[in-house]
PDB file of C-alpha atoms in Angstrom:
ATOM      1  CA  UNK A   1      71.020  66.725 -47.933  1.00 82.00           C
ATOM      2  CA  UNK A   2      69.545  63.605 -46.024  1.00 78.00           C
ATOM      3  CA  UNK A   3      68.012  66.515 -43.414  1.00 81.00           C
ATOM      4  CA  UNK A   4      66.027  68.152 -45.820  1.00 85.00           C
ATOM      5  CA  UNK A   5      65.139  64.614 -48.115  1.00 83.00           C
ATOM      6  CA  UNK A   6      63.364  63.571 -44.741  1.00 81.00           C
ATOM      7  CA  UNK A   7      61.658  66.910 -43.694  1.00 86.00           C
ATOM      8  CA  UNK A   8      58.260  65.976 -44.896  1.00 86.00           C
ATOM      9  CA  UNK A   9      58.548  63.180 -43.225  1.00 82.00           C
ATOM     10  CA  UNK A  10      58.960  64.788 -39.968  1.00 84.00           C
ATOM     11  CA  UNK A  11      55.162  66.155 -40.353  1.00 86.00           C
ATOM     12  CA  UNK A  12      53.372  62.852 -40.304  1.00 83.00           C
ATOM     13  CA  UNK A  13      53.268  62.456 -36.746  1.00 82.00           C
ATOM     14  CA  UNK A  14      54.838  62.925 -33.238  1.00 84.00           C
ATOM     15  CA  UNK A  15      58.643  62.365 -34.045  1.00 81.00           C
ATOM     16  CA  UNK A  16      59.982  60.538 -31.732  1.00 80.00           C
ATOM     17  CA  UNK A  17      63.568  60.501 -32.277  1.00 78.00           C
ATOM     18  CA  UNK A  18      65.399  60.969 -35.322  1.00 77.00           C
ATOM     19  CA  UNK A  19      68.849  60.444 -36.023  1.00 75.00           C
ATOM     20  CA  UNK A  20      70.970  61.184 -38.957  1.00 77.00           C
ATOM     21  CA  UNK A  21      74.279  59.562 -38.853  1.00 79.00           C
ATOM     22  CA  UNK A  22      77.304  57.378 -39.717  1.00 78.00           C
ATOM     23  CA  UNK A  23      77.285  54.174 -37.458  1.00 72.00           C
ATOM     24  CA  UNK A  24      78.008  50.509 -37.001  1.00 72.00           C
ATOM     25  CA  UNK A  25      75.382  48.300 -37.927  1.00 65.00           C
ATOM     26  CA  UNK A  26      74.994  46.429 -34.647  1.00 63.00           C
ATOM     27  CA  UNK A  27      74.249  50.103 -33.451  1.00 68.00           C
ATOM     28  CA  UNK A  28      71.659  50.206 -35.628  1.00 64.00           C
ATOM     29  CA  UNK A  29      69.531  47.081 -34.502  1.00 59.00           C
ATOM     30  CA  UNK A  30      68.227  48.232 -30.568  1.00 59.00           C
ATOM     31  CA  UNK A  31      65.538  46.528 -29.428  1.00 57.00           C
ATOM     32  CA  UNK A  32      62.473  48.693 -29.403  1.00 57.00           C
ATOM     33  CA  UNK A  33      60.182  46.643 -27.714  1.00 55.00           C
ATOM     34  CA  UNK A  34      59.836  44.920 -24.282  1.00 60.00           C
ATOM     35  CA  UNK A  35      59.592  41.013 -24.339  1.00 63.00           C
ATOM     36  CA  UNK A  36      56.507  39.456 -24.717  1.00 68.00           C
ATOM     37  CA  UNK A  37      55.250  42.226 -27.148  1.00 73.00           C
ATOM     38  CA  UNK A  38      55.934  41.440 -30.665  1.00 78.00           C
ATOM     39  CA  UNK A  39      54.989  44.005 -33.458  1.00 89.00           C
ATOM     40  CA  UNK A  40      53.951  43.831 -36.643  1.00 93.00           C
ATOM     41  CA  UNK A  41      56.735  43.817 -39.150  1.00 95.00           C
ATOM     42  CA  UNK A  42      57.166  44.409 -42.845  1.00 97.00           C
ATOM     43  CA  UNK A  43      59.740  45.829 -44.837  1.00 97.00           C
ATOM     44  CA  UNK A  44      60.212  46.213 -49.214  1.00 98.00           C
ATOM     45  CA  UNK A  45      62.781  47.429 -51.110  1.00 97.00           C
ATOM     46  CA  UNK A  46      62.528  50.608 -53.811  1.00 96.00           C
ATOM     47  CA  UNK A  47      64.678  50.994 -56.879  1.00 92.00           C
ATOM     48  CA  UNK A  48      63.704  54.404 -56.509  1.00 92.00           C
ATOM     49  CA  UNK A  49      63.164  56.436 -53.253  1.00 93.00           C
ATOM     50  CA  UNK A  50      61.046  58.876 -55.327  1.00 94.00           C
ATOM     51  CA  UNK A  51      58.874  62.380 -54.382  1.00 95.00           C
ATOM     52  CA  UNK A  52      55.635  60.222 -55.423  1.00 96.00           C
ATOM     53  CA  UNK A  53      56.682  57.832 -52.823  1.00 96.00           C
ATOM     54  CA  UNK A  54      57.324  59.982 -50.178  1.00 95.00           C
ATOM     55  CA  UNK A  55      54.192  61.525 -51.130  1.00 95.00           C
ATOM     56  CA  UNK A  56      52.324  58.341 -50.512  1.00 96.00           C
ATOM     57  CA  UNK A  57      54.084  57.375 -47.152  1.00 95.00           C
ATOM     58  CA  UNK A  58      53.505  60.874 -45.473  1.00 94.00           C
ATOM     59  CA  UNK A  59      49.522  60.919 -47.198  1.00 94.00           C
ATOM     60  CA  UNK A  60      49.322  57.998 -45.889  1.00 94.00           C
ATOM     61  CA  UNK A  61      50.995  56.389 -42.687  1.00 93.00           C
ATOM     62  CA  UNK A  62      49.119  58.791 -40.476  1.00 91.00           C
ATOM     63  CA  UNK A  63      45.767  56.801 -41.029  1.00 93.00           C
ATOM     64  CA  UNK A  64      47.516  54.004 -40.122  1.00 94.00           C
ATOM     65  CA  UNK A  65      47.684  54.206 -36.189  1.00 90.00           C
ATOM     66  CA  UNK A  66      51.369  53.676 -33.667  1.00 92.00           C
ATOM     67  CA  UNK A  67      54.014  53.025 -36.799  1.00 93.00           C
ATOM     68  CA  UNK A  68      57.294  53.601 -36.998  1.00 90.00           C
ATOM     69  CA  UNK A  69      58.671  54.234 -40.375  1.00 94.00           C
ATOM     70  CA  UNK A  70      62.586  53.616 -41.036  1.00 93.00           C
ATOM     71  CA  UNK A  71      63.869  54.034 -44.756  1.00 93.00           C
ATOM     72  CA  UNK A  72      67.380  52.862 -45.301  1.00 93.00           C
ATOM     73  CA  UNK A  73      69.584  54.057 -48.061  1.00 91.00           C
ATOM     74  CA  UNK A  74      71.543  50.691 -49.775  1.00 91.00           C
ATOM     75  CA  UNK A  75      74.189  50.613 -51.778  1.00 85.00           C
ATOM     76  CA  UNK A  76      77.790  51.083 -51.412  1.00 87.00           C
ATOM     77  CA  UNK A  77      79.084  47.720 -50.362  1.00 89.00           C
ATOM     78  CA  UNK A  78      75.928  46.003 -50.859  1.00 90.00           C
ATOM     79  CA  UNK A  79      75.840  47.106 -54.482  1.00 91.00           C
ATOM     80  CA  UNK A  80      79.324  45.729 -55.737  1.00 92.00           C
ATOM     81  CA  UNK A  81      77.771  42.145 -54.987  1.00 93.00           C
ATOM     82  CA  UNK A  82      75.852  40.793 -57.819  1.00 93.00           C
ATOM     83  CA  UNK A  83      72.479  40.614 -57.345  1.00 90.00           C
ATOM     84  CA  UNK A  84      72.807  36.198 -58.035  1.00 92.00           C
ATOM     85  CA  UNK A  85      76.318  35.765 -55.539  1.00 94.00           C
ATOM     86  CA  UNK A  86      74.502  35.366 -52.564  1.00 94.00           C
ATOM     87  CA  UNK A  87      70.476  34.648 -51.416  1.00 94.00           C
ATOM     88  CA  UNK A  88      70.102  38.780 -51.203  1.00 95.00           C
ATOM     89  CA  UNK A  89      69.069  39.559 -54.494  1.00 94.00           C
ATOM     90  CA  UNK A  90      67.796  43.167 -53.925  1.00 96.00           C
ATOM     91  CA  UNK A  91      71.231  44.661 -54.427  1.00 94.00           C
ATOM     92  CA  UNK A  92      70.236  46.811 -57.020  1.00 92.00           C
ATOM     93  CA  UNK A  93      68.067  48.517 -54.881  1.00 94.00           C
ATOM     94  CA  UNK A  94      68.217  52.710 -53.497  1.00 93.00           C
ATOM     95  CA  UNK A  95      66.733  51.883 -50.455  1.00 95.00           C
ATOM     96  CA  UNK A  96      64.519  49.484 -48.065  1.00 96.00           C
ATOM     97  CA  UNK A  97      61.049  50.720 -46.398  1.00 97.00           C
ATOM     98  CA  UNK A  98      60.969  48.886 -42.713  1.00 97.00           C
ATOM     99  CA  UNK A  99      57.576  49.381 -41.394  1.00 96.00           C
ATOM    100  CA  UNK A 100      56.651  48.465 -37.597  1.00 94.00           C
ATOM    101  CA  UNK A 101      53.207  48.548 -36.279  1.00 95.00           C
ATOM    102  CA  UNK A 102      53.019  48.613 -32.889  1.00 91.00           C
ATOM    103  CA  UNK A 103      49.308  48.432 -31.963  1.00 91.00           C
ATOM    104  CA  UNK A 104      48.366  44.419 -33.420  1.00 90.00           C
ATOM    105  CA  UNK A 105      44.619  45.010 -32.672  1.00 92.00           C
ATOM    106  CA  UNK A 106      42.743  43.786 -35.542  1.00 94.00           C
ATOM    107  CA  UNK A 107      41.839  47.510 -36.923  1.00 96.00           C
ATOM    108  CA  UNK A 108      45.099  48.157 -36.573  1.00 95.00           C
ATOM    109  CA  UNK A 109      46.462  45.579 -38.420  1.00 95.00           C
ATOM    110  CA  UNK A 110      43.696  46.071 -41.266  1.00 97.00           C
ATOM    111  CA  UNK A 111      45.040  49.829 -41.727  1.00 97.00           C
ATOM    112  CA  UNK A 112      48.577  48.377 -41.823  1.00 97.00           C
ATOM    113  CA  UNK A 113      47.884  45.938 -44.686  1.00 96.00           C
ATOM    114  CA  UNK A 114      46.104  48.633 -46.707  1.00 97.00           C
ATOM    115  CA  UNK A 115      49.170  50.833 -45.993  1.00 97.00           C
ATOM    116  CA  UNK A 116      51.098  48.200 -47.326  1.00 97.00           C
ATOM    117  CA  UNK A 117      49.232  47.198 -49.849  1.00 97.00           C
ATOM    118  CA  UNK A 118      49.475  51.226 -50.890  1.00 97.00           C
ATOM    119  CA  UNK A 119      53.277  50.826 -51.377  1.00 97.00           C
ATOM    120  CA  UNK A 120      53.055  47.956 -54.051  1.00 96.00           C
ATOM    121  CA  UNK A 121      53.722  50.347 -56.792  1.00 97.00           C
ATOM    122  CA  UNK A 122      56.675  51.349 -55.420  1.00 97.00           C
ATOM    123  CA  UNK A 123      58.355  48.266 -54.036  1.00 97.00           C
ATOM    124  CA  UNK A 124      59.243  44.799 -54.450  1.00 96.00           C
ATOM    125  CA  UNK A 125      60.561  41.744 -52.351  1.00 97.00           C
ATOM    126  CA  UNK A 126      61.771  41.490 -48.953  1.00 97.00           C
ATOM    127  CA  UNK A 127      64.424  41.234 -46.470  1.00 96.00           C
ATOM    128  CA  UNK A 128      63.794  38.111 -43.829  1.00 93.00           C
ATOM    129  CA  UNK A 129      65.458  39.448 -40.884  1.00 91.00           C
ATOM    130  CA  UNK A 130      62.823  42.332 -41.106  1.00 93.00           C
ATOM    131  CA  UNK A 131      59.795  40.639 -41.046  1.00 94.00           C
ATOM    132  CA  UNK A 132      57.764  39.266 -38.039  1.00 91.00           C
ATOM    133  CA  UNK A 133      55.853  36.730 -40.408  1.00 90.00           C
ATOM    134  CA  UNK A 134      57.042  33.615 -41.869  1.00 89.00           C
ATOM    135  CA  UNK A 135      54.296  32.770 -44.511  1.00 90.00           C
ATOM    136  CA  UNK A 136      54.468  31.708 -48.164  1.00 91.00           C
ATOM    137  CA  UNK A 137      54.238  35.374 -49.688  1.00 93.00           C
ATOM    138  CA  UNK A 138      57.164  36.037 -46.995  1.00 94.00           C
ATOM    139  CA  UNK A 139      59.610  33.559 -48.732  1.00 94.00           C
ATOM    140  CA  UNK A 140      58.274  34.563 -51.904  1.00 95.00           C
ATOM    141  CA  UNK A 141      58.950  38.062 -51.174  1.00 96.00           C
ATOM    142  CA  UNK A 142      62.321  37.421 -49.691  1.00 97.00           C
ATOM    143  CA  UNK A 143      63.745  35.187 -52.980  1.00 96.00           C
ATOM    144  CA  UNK A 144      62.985  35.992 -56.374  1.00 96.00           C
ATOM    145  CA  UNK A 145      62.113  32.879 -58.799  1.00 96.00           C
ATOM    146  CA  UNK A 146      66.040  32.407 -60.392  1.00 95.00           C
ATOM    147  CA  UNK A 147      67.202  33.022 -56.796  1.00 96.00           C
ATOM    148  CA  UNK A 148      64.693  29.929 -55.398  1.00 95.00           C
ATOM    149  CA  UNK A 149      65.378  28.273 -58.349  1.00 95.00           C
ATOM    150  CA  UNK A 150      69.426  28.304 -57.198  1.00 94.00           C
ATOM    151  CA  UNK A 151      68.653  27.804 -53.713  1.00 95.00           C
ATOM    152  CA  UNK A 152      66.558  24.731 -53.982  1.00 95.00           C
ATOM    153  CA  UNK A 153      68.826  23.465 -56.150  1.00 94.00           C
ATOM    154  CA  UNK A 154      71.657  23.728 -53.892  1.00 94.00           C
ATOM    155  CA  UNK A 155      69.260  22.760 -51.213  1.00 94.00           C
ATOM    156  CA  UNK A 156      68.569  19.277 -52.907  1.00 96.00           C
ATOM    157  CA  UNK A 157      72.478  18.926 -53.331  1.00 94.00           C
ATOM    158  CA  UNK A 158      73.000  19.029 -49.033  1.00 95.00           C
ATOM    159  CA  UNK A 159      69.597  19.139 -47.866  1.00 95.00           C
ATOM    160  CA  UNK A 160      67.543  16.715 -49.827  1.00 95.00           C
ATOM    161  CA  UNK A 161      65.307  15.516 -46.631  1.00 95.00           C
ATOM    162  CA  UNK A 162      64.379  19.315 -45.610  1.00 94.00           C
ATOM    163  CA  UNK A 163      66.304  18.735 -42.460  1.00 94.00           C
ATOM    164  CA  UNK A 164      66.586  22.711 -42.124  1.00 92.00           C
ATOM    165  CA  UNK A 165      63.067  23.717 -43.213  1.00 89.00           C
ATOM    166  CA  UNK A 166      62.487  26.464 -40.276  1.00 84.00           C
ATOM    167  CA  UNK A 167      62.469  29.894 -40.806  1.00 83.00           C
ATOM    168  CA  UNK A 168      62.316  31.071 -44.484  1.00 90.00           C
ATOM    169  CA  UNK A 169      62.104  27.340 -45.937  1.00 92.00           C
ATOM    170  CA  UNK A 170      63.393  26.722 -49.622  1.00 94.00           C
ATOM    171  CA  UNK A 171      62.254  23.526 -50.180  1.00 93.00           C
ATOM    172  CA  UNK A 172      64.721  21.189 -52.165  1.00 94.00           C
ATOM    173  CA  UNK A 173      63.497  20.237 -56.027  1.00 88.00           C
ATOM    174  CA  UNK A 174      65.591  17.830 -58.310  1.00 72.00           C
ATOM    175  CA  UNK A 175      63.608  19.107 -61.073  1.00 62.00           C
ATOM    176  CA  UNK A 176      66.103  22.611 -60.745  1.00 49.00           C
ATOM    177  CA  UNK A 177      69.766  22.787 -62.774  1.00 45.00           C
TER     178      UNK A 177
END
């Protein structure tokens, strides 16, 4: 069944290598570039991994330029968690879109965003370990409103001085129960 829900996907471009299989998840995250190079990465979540978005990815990521394309099924393990127990709150989601541009020349990156900006209809949020960006529509990707709302609370609780503000920074508000 997954074979033949990815065949169209198979005619975007040059495959590559594709592999369809149970394995641990440290398996799963290879490095695929050489150091210094650092690609472009984005990734969004679906509630629905739907024929219209299919449809859009394989219309579309062609234009785009060197991609790679991974869409992850979710669910099982990270579905019995509610969506407010942790700072994940895209547990209710089918699957996540990872998208990796590897040519960061300024066209490039220009047909990436409007790729991107394509899948809006289909997606929301983010997942942080995914992304190669660390901006303000990044953090608000990665945490909902009631899920930055609970983390800046507990973040003025133990953090009050924004000692740990790298990375995805919530910043601490007293003005949060």
């Amino acid at each position: 069944a997954a074979k033949r829900a990815i065949e169209p996907l198979l005619h975007i471009g040059t495959v590559l290598n594709q592999t369809i299989k149970k394995m641990p998840y440290e398996d799963v995250l290879e490095k695929v570039t050489p150091p210094p190079f650092v690609p472009l990465v984005k990734n969004s979540f679906t509630q629905t991994c739907s024929d219209e978005l299919i449809d859009a990815i394989v219309t579309n990521a062609g234009k785009v330029g060197p991609m790679f394309i991974q869409i992850r099924s979710l669910g099982g393990a990270v579905k019995r968690i509610p969506h407010d127990a942790t700072a994940f709150a895209y547990r209710n989601t089918e699957v996540m879109l990872l998208t990796v541009l590897l040519d960061t020349s300024a066209a490039a990156v220009a047909k990436f965003k409007d790729f991107r900006a394509m899948l809006v209809p289909f997606t929301a949020g983010a997942y942080g370990n995914f992304l190669s960006t660390a901006d303000k529509e990044d953090v608000a990707a990665i945490y909902p409103p009631e899920t930055y709302a609970r983390l800046s609370a507990i973040k003025h609780k133990y953090d009050p001085a924004n000692l740990f503000d790298q990375n995805y920074n919530v910043k601490p508000s007293p003005d949060i129960h």
